[in-house]
Tab-separated table of C-alpha atoms in Angstrom:
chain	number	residue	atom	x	y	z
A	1285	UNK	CA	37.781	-59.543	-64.993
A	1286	UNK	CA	39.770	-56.871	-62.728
A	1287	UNK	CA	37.207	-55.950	-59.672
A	1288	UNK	CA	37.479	-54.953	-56.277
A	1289	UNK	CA	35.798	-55.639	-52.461
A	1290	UNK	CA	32.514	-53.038	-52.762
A	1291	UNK	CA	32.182	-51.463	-49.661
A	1292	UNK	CA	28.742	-50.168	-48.445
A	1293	UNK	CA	27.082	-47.856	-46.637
A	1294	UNK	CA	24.297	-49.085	-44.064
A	1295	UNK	CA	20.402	-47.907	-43.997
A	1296	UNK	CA	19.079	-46.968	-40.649
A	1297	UNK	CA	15.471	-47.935	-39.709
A	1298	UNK	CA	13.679	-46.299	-36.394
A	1299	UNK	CA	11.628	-48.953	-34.893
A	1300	UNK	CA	9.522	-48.611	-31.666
A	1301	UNK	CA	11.739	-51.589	-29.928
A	1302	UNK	CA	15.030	-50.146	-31.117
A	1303	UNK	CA	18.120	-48.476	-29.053
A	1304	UNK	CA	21.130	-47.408	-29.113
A	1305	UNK	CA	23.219	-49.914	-29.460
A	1306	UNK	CA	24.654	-49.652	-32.816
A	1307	UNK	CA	25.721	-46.760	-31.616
A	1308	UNK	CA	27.220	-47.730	-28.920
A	1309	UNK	CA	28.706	-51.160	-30.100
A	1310	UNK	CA	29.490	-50.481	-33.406
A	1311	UNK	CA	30.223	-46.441	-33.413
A	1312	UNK	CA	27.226	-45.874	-36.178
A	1313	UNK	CA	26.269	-42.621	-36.926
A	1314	UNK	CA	22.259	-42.700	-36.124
A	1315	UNK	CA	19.993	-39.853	-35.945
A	1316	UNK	CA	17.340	-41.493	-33.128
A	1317	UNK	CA	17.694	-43.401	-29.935
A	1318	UNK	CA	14.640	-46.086	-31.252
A	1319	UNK	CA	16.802	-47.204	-34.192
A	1320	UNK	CA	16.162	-50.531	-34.353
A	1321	UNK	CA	17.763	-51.723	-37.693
A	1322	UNK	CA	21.062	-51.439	-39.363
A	1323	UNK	CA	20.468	-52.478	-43.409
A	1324	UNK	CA	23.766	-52.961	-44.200
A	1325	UNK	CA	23.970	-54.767	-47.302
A	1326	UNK	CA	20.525	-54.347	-49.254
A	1327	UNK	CA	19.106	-54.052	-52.317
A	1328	UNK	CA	15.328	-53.851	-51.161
A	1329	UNK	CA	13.575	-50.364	-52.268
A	1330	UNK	CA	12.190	-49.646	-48.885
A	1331	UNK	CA	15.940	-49.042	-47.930
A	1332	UNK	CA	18.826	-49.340	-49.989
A	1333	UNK	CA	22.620	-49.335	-49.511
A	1334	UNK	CA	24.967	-46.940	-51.100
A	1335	UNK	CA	28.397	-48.040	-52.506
A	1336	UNK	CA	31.068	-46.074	-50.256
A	1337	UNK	CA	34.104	-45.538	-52.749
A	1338	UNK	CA	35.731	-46.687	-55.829
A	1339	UNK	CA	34.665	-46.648	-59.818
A	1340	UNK	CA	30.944	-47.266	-58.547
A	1341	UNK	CA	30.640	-44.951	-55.421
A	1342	UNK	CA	27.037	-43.005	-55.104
A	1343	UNK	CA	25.299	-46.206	-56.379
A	1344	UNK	CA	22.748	-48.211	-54.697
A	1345	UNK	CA	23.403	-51.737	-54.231
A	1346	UNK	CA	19.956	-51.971	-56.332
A	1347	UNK	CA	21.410	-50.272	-59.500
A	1348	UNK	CA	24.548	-52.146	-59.598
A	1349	UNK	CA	22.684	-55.123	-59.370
A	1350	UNK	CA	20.621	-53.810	-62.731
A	1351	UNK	CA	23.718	-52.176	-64.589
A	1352	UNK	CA	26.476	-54.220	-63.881
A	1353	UNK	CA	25.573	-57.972	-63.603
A	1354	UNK	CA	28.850	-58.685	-64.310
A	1355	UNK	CA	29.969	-58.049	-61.159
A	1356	UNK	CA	28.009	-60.674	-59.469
A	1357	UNK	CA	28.617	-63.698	-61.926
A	1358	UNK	CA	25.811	-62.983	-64.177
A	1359	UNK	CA	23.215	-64.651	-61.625
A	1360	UNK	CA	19.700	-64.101	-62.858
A	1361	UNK	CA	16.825	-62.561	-61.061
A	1362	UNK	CA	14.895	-59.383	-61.061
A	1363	UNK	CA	15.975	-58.877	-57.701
A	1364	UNK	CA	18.910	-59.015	-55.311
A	1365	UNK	CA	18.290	-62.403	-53.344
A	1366	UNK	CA	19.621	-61.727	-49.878
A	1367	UNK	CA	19.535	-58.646	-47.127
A	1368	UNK	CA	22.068	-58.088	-44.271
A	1369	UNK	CA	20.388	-56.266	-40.965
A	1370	UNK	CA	21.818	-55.867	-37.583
A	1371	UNK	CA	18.852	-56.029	-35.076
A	1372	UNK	CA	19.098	-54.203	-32.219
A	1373	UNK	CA	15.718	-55.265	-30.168
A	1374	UNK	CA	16.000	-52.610	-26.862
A	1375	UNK	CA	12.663	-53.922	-26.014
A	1376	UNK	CA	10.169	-56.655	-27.428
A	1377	UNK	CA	9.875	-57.494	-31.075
A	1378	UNK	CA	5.970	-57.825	-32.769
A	1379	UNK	CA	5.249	-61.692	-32.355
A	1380	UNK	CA	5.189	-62.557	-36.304
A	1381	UNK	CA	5.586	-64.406	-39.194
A	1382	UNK	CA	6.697	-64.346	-42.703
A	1383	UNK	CA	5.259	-65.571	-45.867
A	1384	UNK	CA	7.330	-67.985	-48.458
A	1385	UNK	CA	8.074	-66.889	-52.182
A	1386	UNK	CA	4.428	-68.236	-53.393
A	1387	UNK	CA	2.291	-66.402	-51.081
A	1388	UNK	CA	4.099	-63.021	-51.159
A	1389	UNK	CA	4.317	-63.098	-54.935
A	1390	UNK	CA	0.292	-63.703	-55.304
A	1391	UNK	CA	-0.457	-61.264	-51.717
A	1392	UNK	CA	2.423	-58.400	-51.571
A	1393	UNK	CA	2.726	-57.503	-55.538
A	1394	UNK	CA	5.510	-59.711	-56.167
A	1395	UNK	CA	7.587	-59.333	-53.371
A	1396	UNK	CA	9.666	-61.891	-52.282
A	1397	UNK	CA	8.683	-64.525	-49.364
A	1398	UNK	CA	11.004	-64.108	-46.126
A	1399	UNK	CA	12.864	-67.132	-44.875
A	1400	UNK	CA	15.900	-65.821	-42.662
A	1401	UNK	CA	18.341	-66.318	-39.648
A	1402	UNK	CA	19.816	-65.114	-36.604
A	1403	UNK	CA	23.495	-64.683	-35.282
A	1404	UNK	CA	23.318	-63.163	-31.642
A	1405	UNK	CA	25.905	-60.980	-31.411
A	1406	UNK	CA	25.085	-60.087	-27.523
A	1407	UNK	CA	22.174	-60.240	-25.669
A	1408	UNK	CA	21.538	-59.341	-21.942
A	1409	UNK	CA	21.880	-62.444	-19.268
A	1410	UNK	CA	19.250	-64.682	-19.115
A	1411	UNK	CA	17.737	-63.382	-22.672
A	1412	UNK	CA	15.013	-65.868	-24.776
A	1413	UNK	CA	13.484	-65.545	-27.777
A	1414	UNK	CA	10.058	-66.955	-29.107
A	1415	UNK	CA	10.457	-69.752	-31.944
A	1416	UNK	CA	7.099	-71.274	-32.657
A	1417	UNK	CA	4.157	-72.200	-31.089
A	1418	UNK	CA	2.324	-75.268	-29.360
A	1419	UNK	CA	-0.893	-75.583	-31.455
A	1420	UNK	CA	-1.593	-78.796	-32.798
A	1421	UNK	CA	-3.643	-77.349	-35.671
A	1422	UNK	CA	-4.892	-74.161	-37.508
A	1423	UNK	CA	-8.284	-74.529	-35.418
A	1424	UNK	CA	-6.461	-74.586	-32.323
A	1425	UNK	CA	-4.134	-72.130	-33.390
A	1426	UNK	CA	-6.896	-69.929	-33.916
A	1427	UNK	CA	-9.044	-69.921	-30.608
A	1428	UNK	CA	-5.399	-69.471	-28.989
A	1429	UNK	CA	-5.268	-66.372	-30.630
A	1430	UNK	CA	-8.395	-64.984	-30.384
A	1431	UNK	CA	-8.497	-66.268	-26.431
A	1432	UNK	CA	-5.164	-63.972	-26.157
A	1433	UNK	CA	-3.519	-67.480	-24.646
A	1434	UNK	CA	-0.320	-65.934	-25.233
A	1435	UNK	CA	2.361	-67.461	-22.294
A	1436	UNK	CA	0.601	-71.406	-23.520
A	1437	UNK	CA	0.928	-70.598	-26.769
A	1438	UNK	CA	4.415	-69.376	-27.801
A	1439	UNK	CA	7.463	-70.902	-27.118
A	1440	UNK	CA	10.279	-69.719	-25.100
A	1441	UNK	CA	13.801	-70.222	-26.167
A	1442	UNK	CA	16.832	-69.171	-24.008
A	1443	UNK	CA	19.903	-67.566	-26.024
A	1444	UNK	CA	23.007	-66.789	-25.378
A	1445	UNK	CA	25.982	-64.881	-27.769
A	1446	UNK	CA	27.213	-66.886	-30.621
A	1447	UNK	CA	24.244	-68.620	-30.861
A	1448	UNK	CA	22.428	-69.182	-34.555
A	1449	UNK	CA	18.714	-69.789	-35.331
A	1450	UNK	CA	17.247	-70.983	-38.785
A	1451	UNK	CA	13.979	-69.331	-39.045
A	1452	UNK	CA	11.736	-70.631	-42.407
A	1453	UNK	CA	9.199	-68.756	-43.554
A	1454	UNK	CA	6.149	-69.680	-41.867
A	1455	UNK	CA	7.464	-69.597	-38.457
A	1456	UNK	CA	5.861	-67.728	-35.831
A	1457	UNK	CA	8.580	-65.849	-34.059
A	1458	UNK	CA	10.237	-63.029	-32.408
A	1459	UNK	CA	13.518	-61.427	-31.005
A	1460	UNK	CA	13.181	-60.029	-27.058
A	1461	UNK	CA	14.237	-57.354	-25.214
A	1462	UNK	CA	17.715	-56.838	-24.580
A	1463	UNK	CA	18.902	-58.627	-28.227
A	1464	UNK	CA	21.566	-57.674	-30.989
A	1465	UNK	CA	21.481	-59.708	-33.812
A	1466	UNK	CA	22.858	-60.214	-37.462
A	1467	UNK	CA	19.946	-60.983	-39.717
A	1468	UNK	CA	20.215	-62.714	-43.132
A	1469	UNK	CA	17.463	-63.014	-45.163
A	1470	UNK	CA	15.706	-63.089	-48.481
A	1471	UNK	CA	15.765	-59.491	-49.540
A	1472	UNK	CA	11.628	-58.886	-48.530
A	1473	UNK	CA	10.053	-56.781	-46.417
A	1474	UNK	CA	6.665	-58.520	-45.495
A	1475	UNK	CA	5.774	-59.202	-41.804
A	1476	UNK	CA	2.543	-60.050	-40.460
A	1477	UNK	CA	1.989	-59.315	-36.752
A	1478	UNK	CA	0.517	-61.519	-34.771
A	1479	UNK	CA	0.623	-59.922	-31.529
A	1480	UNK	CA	2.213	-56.743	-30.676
A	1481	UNK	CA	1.723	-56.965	-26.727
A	1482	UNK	CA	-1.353	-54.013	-26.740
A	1483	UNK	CA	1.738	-51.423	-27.050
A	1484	UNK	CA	0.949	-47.650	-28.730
A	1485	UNK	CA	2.821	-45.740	-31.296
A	1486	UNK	CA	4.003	-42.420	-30.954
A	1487	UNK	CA	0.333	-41.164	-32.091
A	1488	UNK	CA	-1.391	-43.193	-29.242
A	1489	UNK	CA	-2.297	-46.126	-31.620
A	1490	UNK	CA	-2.087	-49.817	-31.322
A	1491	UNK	CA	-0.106	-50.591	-34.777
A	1492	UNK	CA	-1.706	-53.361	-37.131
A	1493	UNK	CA	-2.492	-56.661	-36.438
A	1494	UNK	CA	-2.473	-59.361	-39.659
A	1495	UNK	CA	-4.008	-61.982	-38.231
A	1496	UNK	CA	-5.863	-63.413	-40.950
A	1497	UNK	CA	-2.605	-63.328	-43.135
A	1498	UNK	CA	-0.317	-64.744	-40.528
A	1499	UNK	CA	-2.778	-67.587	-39.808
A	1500	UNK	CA	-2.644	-68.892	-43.089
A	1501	UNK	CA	0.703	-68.556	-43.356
A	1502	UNK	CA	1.928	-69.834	-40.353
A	1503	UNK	CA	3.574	-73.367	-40.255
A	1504	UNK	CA	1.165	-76.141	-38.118
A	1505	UNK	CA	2.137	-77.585	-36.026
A	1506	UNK	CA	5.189	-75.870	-35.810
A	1507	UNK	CA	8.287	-77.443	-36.868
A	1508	UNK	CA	11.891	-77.189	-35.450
A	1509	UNK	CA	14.579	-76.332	-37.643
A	1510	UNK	CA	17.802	-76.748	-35.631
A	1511	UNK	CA	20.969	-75.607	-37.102
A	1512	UNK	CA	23.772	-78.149	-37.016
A	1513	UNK	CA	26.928	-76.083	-37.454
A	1514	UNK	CA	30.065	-78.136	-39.111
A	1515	UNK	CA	33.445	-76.864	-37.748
A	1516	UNK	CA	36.638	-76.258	-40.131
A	1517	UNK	CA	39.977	-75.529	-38.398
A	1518	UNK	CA	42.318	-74.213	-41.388
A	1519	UNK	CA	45.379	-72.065	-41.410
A	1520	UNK	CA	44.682	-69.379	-39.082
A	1521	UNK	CA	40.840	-69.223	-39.479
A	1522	UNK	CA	37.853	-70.901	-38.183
A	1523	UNK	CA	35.309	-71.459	-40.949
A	1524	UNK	CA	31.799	-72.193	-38.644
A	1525	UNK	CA	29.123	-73.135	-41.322
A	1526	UNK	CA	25.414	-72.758	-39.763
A	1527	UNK	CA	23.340	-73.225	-42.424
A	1528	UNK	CA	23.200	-74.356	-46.309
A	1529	UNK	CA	19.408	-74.446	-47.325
A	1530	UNK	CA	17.681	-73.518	-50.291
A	1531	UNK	CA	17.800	-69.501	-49.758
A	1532	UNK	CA	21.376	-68.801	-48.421
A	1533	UNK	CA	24.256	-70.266	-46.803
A	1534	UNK	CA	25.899	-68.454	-43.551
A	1535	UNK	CA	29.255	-68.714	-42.057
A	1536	UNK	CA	31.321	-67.506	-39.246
A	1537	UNK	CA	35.120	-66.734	-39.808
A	1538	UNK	CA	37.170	-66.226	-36.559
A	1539	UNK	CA	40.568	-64.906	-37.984
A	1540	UNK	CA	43.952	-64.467	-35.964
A	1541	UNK	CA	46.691	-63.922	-38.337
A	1542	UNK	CA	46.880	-64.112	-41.567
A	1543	UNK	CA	44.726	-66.104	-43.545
A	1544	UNK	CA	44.209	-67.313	-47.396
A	1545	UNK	CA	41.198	-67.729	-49.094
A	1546	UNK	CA	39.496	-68.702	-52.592
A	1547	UNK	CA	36.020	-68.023	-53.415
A	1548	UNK	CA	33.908	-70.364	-55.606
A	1549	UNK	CA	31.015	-68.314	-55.470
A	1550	UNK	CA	29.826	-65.900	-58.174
A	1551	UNK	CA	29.691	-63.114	-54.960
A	1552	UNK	CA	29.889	-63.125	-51.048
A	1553	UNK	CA	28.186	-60.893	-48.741
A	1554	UNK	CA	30.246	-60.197	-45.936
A	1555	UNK	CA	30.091	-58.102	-42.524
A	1556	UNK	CA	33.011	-57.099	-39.509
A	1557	UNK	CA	31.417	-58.524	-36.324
A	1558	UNK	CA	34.273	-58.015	-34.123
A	1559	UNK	CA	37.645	-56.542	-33.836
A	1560	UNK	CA	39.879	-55.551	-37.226
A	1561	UNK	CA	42.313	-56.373	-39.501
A	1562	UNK	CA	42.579	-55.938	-43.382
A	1563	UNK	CA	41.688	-57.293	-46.953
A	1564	UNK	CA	44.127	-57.730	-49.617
A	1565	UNK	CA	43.351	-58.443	-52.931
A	1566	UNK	CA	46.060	-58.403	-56.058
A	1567	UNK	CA	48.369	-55.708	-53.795
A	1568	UNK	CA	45.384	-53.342	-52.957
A	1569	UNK	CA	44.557	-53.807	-48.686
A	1570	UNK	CA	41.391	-52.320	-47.256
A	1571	UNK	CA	40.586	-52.196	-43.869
A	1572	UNK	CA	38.251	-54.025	-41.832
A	1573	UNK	CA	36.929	-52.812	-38.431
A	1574	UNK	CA	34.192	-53.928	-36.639
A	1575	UNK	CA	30.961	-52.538	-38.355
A	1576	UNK	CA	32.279	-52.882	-41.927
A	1577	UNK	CA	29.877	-54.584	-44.533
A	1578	UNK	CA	31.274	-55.565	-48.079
A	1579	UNK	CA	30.676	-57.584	-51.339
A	1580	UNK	CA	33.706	-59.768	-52.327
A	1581	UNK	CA	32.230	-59.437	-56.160
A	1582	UNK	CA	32.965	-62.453	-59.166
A	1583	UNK	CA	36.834	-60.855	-59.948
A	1584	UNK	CA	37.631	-61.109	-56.628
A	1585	UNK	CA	38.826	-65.405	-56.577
A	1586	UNK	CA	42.095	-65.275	-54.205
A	1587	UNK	CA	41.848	-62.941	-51.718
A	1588	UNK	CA	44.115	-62.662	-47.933
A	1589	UNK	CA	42.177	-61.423	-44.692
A	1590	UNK	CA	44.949	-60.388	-41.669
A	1591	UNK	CA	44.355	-59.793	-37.945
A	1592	UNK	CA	41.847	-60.917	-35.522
A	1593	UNK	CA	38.627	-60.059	-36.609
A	1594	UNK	CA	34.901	-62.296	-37.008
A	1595	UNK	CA	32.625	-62.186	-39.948
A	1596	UNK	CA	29.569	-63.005	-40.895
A	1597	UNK	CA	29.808	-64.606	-44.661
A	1598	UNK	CA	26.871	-65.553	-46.940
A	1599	UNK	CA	25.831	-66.478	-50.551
A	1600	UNK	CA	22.937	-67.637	-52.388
């Protein structure tokens, strides 16, 4: 099986927290200054990516997936498992909370439940986050909520770059002002807000609450699910792994030179975080800059990256 990297092109989302900043930091192309997300490796139809060149270019990531399952090992599933977003929260994300695979397949016509995770890229000084709450049960939970006991309630967590959260389904959370983040995540696009800090859209109107949703799918009490990162030192790359769970496993590779690798996957998802380099695979080299998202398909075992670049890596 002869197959190459498939390079993608990214999604843009406006959101009423988002920025500039992947403009600025990562030299995107985006039409508004409130774009908030970057899908840059997706499959999901509410915003799909688009194969940039070779044998498959004009594609969405969706119909490959569909027409040529081939390319990723064979692996079965209606859908493609995992999305790849870059965050970039300007101001204050919706307090919310995600459903897992049962709920959202009985609630949200089959959609997939959302467990995901956060690498912060950069984030202002002295940014936090909010991961979980401190009610001891649903009941409590509840009159918290309806009291608007917000500052008790959810918890503060400071963050700093490089740092990685685990965030299951069923966690009440939410990225703050001032935040850039790479996302992975089970390819859904169910949220329910929980609180949305009385702000108005662009019409004048408080957007939707889900309350009774997000109540009974919200994890209590909450639980903390601390990433414990295992560090490999290897020729010329750092291999960081975050996270191996049930939905994805993450990496960070910190390449300065040239560096070897073999993939025992069936297909990684993989995306430039910083500086450049290039990709060679069986003579042909791409190049890698900071902002690049790819697919290192089944065909693709042995594979070299050179320079000084980060990525983000992840498989199913």
């Amino acid at each position: 099986m002869t197959q190459s990297p498939l390079f993608l092109t990214p999604v843009f989302q406006e959101r009423i927290w988002g920025g500039t900043s992947l403009r600025d930091q990562f030299n995107y192309e985006i039409s508004s200054d409130l774009t908030g997300e970057c899908w840059a490796i997706s499959a999901h139809p509410n915003g799909q990516s688009i194969i940039a060149s070779g044998e498959h270019a004009g594609k969405t990531l969706g119909q490959l997936w569909e027409e040529n399952r081939d390319i990723f090992g064979g692996m079965e599933g209606s859908k493609f498992p995992l999305l790849t977003k870059i965050l970039d929260a300007n101001n204050d994300l919706s307090v919310q909370v995600h459903p897992d695979d049962a709920y959202a397949d009985a609630n949200e016509n089959g959609e997939l439940g959302k467990t995901e995770c956060w690498y912060i890229i950069d984030c202002k000084e002295g940014a936090d986050m909010i991961y979980g709450h401190t009610a001891s049960s649903k009941e409590e939970l509840v009159k918290m909520v309806e009291n608007g006991e917000w500052n008790s309630l959810l918890r503060r967590v400071k963050i700093k770059p490089g740092d990685f959260f685990y965030v299951p389904s069923g966690t009440i959370h939410a990225l703050c002002e001032g935040t850039l983040v790479l996302e992975t995540q089970q390819s859904s696009d169910t949220t329910y807000r929980v609180y949305d800090y009385n702000r108005k859209d662009d019409k004048g109107e408080k957007r939707e609450l889900h309350l009774e949703k997000a109540i009974e799918v919200s994890t209590v009490p909450h639980v903390d699910r601390e990433a414990q990162p295992a560090v490999a030192q290897l020729k010329n790359v750092t291999i960081t792994t975050f996270v191996e769970e049930k939905y994805f496993t993450v990496y960070k590779w910190e390449v300065n030179g040239q560096a070897t690798f073999s993939k025992d996957q069936p297909f990684l998802i993989c995306s430039v975080i910083d500086g450049e380099g290039k990709l060679v695979h069986q003579g042909e080299t791409h190049t890698l800059s900071k902002g690049a998202h790819f697919i290192l398909p089944a065909g693709v075992d042995e594979f070299e990256i050179d320079g000084s670049c980060s990525l983000i890596v992840s498989h199913i």
